[in-house]
Coordinates of C-alpha atoms in Angstrom, one line a residue:
X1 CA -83.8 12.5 88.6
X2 CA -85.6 15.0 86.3
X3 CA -89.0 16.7 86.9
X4 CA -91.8 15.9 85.1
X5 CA -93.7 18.5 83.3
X6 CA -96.6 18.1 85.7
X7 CA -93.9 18.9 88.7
X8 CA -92.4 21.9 86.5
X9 CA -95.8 23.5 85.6
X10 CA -96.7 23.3 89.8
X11 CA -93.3 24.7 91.0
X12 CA -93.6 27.8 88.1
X13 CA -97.2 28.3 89.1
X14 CA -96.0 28.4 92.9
X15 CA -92.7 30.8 92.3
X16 CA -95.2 33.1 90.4
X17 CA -97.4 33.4 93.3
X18 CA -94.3 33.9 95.6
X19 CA -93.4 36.6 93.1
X20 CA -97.0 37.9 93.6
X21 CA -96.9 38.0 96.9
X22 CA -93.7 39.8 97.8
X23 CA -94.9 42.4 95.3
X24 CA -98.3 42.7 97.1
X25 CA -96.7 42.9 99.7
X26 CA -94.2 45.9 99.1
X27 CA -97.4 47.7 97.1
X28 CA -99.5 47.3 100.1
X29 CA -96.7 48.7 102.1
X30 CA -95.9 52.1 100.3
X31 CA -99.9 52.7 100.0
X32 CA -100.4 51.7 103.8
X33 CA -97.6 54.7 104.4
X34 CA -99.0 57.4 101.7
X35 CA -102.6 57.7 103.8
X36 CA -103.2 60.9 104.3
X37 CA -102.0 62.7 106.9
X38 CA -105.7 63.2 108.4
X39 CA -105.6 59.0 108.6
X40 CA -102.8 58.9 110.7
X41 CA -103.5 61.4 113.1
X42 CA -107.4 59.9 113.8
X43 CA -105.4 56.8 114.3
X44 CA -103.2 58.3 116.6
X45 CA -106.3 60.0 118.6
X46 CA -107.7 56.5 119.4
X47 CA -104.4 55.3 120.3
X48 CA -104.3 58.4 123.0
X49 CA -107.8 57.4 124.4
X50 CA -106.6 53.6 124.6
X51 CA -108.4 52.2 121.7
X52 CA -107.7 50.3 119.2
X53 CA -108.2 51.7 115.1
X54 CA -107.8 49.5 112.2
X55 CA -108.1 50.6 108.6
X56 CA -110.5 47.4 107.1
X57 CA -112.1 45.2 104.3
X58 CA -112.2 46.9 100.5
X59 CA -109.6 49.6 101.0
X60 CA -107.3 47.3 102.0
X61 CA -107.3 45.1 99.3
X62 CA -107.3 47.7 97.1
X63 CA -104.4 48.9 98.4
X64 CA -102.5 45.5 98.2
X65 CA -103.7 45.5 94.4
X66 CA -102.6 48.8 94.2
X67 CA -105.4 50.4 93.4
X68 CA -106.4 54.0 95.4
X69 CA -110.1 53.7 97.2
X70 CA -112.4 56.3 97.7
X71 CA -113.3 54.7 100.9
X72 CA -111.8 54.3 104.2
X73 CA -113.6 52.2 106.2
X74 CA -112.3 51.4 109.8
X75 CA -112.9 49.5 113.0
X76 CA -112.2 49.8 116.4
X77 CA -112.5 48.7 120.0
X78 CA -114.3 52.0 120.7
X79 CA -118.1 52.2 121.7
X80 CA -120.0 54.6 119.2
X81 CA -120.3 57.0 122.0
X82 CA -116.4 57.3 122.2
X83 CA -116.3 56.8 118.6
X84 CA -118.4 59.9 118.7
X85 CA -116.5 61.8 121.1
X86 CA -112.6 61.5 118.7
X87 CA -114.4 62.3 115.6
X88 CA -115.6 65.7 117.2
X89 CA -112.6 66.7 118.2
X90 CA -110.9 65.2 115.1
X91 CA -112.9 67.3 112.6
X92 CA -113.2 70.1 115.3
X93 CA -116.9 70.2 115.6
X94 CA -117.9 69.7 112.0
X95 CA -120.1 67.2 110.5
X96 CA -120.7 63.7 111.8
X97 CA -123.7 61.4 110.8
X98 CA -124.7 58.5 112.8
X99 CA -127.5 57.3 110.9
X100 CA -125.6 53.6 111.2
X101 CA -125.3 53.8 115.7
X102 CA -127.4 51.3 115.7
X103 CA -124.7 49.0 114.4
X104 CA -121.8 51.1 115.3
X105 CA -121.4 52.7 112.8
X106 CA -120.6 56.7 112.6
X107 CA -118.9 58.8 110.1
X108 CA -117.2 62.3 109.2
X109 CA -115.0 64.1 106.9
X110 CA -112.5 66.8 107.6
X111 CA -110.3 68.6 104.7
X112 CA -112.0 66.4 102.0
X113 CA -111.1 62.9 104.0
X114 CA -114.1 60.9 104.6
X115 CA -113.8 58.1 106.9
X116 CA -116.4 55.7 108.5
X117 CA -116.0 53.9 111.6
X118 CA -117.7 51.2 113.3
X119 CA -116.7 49.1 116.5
X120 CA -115.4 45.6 116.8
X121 CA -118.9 43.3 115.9
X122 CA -119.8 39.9 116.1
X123 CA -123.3 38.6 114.1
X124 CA -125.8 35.9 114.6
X125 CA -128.2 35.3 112.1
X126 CA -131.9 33.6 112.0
X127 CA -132.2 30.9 109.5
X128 CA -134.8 32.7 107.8
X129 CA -133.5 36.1 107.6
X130 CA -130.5 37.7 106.4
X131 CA -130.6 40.7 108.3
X132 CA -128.2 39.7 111.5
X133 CA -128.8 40.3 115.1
X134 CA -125.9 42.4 115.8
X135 CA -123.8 42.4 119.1
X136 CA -120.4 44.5 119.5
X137 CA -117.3 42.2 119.9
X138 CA -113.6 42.6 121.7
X139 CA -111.1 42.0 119.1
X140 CA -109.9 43.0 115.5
X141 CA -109.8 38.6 115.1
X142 CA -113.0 38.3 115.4
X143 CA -114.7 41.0 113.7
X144 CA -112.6 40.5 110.5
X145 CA -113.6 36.6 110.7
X146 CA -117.2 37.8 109.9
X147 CA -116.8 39.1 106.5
X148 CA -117.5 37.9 103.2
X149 CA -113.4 36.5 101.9
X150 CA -110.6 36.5 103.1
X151 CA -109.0 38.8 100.7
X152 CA -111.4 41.2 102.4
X153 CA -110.8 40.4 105.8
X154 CA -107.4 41.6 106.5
X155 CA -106.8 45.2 108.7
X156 CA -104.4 47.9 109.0
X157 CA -103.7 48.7 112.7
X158 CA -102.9 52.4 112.9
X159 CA -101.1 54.3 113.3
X160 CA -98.4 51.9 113.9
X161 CA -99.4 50.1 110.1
X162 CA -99.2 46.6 111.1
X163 CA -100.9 45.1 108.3
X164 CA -103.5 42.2 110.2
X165 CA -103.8 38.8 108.2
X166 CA -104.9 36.3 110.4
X167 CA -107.3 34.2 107.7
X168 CA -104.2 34.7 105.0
X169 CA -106.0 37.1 102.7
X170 CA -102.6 38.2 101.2
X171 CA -101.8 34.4 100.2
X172 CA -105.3 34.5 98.2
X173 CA -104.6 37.7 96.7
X174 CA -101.5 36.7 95.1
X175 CA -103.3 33.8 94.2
X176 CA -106.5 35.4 92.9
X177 CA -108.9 33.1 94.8
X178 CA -111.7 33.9 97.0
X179 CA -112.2 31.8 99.8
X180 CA -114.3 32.1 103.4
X181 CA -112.7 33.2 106.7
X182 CA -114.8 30.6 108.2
X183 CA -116.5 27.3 107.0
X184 CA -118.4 28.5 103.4
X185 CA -121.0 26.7 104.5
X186 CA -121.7 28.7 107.9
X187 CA -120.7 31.9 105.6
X188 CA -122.8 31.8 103.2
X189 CA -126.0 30.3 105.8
X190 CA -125.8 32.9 107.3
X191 CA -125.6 35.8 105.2
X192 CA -126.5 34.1 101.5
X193 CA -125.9 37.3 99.5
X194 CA -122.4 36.2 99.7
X195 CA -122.8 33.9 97.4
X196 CA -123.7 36.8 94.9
X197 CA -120.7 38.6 96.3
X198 CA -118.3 36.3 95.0
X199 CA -119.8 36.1 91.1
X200 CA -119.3 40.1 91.4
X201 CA -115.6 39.9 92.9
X202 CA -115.0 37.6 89.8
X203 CA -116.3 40.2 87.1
X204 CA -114.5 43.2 89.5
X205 CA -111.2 41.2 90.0
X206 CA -111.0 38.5 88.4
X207 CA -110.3 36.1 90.6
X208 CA -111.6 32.9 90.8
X209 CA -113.9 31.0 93.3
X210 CA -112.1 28.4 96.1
X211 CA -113.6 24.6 95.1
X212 CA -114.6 24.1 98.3
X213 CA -116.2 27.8 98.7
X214 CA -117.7 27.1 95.3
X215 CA -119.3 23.3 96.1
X216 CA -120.7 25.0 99.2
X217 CA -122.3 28.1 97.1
X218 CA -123.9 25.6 94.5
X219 CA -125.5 23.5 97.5
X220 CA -126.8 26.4 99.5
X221 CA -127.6 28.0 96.3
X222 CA -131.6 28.2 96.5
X223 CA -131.0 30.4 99.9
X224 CA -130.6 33.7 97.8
X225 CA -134.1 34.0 97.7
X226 CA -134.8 35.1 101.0
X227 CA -132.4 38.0 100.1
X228 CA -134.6 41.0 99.4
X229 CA -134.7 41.8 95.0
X230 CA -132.9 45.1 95.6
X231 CA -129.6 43.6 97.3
X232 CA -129.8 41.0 94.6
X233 CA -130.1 43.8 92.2
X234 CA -127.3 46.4 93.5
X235 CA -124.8 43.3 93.2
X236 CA -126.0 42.2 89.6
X237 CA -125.1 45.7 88.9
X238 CA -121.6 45.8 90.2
X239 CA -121.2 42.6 88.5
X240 CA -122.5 43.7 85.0
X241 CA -120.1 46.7 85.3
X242 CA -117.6 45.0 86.3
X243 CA -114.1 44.5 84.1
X244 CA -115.1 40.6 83.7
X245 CA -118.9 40.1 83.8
X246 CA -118.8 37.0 81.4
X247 CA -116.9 35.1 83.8
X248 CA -119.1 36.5 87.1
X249 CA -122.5 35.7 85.1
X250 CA -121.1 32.1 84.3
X251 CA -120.3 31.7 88.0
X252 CA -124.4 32.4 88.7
X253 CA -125.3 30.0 86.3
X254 CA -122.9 27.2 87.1
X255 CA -123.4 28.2 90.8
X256 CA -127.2 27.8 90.3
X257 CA -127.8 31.5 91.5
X258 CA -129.0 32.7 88.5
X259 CA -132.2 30.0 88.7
X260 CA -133.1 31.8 91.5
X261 CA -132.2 35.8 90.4
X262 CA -132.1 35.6 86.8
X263 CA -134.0 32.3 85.7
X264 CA -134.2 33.7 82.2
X265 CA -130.6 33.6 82.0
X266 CA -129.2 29.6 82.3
X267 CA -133.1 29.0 80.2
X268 CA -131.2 30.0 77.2
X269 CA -128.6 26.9 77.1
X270 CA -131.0 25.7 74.7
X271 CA -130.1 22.0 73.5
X272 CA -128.8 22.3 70.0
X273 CA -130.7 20.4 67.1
X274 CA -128.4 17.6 65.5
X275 CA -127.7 19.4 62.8
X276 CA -127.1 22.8 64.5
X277 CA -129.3 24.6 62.3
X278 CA -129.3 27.8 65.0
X279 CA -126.7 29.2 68.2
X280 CA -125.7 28.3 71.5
X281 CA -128.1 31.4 72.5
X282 CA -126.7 31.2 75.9
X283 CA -123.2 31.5 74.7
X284 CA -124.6 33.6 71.9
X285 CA -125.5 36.2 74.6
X286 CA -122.2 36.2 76.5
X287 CA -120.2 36.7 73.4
X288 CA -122.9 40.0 72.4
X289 CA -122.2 41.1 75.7
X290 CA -118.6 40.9 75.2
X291 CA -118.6 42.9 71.7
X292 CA -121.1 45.5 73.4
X293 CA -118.7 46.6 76.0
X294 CA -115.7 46.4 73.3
X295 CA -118.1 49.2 71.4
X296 CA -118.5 51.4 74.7
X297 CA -116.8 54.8 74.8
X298 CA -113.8 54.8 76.7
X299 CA -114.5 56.0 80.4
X300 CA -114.1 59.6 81.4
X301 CA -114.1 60.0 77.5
X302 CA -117.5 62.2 77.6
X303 CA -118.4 59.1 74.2
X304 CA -122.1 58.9 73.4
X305 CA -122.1 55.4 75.3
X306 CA -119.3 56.1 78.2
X307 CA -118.2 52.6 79.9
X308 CA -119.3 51.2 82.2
X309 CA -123.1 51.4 80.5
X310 CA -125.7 49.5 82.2
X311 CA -128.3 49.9 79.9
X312 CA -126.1 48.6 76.7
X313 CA -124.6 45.8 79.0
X314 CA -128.3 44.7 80.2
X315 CA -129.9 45.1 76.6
X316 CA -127.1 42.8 74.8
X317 CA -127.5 39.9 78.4
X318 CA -130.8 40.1 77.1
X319 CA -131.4 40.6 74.1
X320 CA -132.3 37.2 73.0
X321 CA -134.2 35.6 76.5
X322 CA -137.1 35.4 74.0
X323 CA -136.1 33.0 71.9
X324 CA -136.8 29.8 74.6
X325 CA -140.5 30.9 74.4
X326 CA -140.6 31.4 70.5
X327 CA -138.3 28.0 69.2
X328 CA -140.2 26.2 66.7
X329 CA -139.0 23.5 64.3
X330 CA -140.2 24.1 61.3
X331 CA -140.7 21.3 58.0
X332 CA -137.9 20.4 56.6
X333 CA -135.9 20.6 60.5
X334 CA -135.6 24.8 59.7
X335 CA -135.7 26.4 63.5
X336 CA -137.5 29.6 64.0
X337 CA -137.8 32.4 66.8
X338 CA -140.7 34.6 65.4
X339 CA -141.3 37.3 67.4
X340 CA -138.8 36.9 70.2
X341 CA -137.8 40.3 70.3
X342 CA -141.3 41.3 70.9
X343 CA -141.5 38.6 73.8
X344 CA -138.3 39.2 74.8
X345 CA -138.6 42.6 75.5
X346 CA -142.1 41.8 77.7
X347 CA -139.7 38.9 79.7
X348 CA -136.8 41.9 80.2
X349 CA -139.1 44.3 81.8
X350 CA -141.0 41.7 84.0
X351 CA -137.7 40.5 85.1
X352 CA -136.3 44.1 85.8
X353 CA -139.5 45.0 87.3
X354 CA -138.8 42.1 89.7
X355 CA -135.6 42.5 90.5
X356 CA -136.7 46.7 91.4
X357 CA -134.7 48.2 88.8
X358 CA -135.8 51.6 88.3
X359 CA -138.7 52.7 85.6
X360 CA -136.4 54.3 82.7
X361 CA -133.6 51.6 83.0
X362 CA -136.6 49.1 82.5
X363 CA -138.1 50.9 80.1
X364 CA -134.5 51.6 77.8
X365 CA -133.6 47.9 77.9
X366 CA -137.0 46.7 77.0
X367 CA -137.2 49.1 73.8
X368 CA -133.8 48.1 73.1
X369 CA -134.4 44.3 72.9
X370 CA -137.5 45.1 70.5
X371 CA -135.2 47.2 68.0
X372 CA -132.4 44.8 68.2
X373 CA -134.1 43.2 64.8
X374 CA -134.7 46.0 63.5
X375 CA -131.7 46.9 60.9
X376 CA -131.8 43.1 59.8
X377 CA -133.0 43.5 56.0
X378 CA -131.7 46.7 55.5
X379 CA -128.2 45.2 52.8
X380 CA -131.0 43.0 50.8
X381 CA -133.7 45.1 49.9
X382 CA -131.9 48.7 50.8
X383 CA -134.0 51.3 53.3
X384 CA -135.9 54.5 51.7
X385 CA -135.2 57.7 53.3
X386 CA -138.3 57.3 55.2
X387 CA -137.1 54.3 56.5
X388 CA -133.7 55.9 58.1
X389 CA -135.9 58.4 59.2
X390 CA -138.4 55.8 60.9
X391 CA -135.5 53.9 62.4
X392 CA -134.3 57.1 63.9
X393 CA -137.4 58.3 65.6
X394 CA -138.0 55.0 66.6
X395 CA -134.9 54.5 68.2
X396 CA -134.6 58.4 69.8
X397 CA -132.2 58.5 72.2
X398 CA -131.5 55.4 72.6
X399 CA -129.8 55.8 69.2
X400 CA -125.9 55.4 70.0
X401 CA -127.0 52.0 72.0
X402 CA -128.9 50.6 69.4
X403 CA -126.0 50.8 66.8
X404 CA -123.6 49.3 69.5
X405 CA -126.0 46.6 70.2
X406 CA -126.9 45.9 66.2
X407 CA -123.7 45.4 65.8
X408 CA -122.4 43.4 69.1
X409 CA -124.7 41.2 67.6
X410 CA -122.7 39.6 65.0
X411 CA -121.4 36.4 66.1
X412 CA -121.3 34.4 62.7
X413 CA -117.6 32.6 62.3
X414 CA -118.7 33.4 58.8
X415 CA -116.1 36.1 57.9
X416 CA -117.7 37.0 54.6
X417 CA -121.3 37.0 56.2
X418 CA -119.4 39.5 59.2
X419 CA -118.0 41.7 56.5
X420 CA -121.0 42.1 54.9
X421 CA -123.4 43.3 57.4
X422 CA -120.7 45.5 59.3
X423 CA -120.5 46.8 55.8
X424 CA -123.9 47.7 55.4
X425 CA -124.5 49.1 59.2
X426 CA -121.8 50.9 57.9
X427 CA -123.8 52.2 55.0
X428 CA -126.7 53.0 57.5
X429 CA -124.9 54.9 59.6
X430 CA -123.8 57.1 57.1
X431 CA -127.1 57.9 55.4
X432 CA -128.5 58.6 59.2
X433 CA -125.2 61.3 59.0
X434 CA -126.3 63.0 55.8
X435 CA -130.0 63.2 56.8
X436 CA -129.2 64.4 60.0
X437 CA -127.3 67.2 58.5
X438 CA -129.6 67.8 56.2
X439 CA -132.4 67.6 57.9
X440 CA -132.0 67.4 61.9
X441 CA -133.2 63.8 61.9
X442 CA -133.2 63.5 65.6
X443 CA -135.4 66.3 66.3
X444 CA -138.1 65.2 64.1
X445 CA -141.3 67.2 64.3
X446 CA -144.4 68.3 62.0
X447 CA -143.8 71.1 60.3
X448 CA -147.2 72.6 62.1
X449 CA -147.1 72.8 66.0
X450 CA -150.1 71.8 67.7
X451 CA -150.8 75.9 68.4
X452 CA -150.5 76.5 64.5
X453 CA -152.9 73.3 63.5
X454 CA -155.7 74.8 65.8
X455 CA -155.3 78.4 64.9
X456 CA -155.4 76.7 61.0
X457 CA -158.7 74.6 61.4
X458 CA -160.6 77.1 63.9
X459 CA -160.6 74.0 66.5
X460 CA -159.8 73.5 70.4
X461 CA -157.3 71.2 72.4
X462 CA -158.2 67.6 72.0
X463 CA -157.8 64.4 70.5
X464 CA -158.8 65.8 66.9
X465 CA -155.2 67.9 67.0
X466 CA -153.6 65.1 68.0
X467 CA -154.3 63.4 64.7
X468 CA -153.6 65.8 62.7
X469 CA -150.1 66.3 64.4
X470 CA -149.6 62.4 63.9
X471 CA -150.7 63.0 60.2
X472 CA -148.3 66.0 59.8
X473 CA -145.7 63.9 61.3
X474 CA -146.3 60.8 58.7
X475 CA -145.9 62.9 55.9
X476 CA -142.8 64.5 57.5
X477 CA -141.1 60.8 57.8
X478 CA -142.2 59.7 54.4
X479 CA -141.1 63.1 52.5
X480 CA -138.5 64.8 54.4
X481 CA -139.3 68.6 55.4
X482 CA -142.8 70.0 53.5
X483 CA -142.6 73.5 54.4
X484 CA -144.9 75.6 55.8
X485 CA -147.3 76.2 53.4
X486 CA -147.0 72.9 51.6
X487 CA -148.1 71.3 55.4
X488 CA -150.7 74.0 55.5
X489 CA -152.1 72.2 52.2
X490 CA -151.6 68.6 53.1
X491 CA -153.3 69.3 56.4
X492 CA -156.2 71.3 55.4
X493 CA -156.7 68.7 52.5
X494 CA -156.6 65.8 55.5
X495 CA -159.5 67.7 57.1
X496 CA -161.4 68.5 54.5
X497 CA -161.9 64.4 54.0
X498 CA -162.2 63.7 57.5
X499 CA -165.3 66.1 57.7
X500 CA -166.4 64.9 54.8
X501 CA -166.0 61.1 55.8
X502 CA -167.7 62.3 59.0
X503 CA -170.8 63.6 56.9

């Protein structure tokens, strides 16, 4: 009897995950062995004192991706004061901090090896809270049963190495899925940030969410809210800047996380007209976001917009949240967004503001969103030098991320249409080259300083030399550099008919 292609396509699938997971396991076995040497012999300390020491949680996994961590986190059967007492001896005196006793935790580095170490815990949580009342526990089982996913609750007993599985992490990493130690529904009750954990571990690693986890995240979804905005925020970050954030901020919005954390977000799956006269602007934003990171400067490059770049990756998310509060249908069934930029801008820094970003990310992505528009125009009608020169100043640092995000957002299937404007930001770019090698463009200034228009007009420090260093700076934009004594003209000529408007 032959197999069916159905039966085929499961028993591949299944030999490719055996494959994976004899390879995870041989990776995880050579990186488990190449810890440094320091690692082994703190291991070997709390074996001397009769304790138990397991390496735990990220590093771990990392390891069994084969990836190096930065961090070594542990856990052990030690109290903090006998915690305390190895890591003296084991850095011989130097420093420890302790600033996490109060849940076990303690920490110190010797010979450039930092290591953290907390003792065995166990949680409760109240219902209302998502801080948990903690308690220390008596084994490696059940402290690794309180974290987030099984592919994060697996432990490295040292020294000896024996690599700790009891929830089957390694099966799930082979498999890329992210599933609960314990029921997802107790999980993610209890500590509902969770649910924003897995979205992030699906832009970091790409993995993908357990049904059952899932369905359990999407009923319990509205219990992120009594998470405090900057917990929410940190893992919107790590998400954003992860290698996969499409596929993490789809998970928020078909989780239902995103009504609560980023409402703006699922708002935009605005229901297309019959005749699709305008974008998915939902799927419009993901693709934008997509072509934005394609643009960024490789890491560790030292490129005007290094990857990962929040402020780019934020910008291009939200670019377009305006357009909800700005659809109108026009005679003749013609849909129009006038002005979303400038509302969408005012949305993105109320939302950021909310979710306790920080004052000059807030204000970047904001002044992004209301240039994104800007450039549109420029291949019909063509831009006078002025205008570069406008564009430039307008944009000031922010510069580099405007051009990525202009041009990120070109999502037309219309090749022709694609060619063209790539063509003419092309063109832009360019003329923005020359001027600024003719001219400096991005350090545009008067061609008076504020100390040279008072010495000129015999006045003092106030709003008056203010507005003639605005008027200066017009007639810089509009006709390239004046020169010194053509500005002194133009700006004792300005006075003269502002005193005599005056009289």
């Amino acid at each position: 009897m032959t197999d069916s292609p159905q039966d085929l396509h499961m028993r591949e699938a299944d030999d490719e995950a055996a494959r994976r997971l004899d390879l995870a396991r041989c990776r995880a076995a050579t990186m488990f062995a190449a810890l440094p040497a320091e690692v082994h012999e703190l291991g070997e300390m709390f074996e001397a004192d009769g304790h138990e020491l397991a390496l735990v949680g990220g590093p771990v996994r990392d390891a069994v991706l084969g990836r190096s961590s930065a961090d070594l986190d542990f856990t052990t059967s030690a109290r903090p004061e006998q915690t305390e007492a190895i890591l003296r001896r084991w850095n011989d005196g130097g420093a420890l901090w302790d600033m996490g006793r109060e849940f076990g935790t303690l920490g110190a580095v010797r010979s450039g090896v930092k290591v953290e170490v907390t003792t065995y815990r166990t949680e409760s949580y109240d219902p209302t809270s998502r801080k948990p009342e903690v308690a220390f526990g008596d084994t490696l089982v059940g402290d690794l049963s309180r974290r987030d996913f099984t592919v994060n609750a697996m432990a490295v007993r040292l020294p000896s190495l024996e690599l700790v599985d009891p929830f089957d992490g390694l099966t799930d990493l082979a498999r890329r899925l992210l599933r609960t130690p314990v029921a997802p529904e107790q999980s993610f009750s209890d500590d509902p940030l969770r649910m924003m954990r897995a979205a992030r571990f699906v832009s970091q690693l790409g993995f993908a969410i357990e049904p059952a986890t899932a369905a359990a995240a999407a009923a319990l979804a509205e219990r992120i809210a009594i998470v405090a905005s900057e917990r929410v925020r940190d893992e919107l970050v790590k998400l954003l800047l992860g290698d996969h954030p499409r596929a993490g901020l789809v998970q928020l919005v078909d989780l239902g996380l995103a009504d609560h954390v980023l409402p703006e977000l699922p708002a935009m799956r605005l229901e297309l007209d019959e005749h699709h006269r305008h974008k998915d602007v939902y799927e419009h934003s993901l693709t934008v976001l997509e072509q934005a990171i394609d643009l960024e400067s490789p890491a560790g490059s030292g490129g005007p917009v290094e990857s990962p770049d929040l402020v780019l990756r934020l910008a291009a998310l939200l670019h377009d949240i305006g357009k909800p509060a700005t659809r109108r249908f026009e005679p003749g069934g013609v849909v129009t967004f006038r002005f979303h930029e400038t509302v969408g801008a005012k949305m993105a820094a109320k939302r950021l503001r909310a979710l306790t970003f920080d004052k000059d990310t807030i204000k970047q992505v904001a002044r992004l969103i209301e240039l994104h528009l800007r450039f549109h125009g420029y291949a019909d009608t063509g831009w006078t030098d002025s205008a570069v020169r406008r564009y430039v100043t307008d944009a000031g640092p922010l510069l580099e991320r405007l051009h990525r995000l202009t041009r990120a957002d070109v999502t037309t299937r219309n090749r022709r249409k694609a060619r063209a404007l790539a063509a003419a930001y092309d063109d832009l770019e360019a003329r923005i080259a020359e001027l600024a090698e003719a001219e400096e463009i991005g350090r545009i200034r008067p061609d008076l300083d504020g100390n040279e228009i008072m010495a000129l007009l015999d006045i003092p420090p106030g709003r008056e030399v203010g507005e003639a260093y605005r008027h200066l700076l017009e007639l810089r934009m509009e006709h390239g550099p004046l020169g010194p004594e053509r500005a002194e003209q133009e700006l004792r000529a300005w006075w003269e008919s502002r005193q005599a408007d005056a009289g």
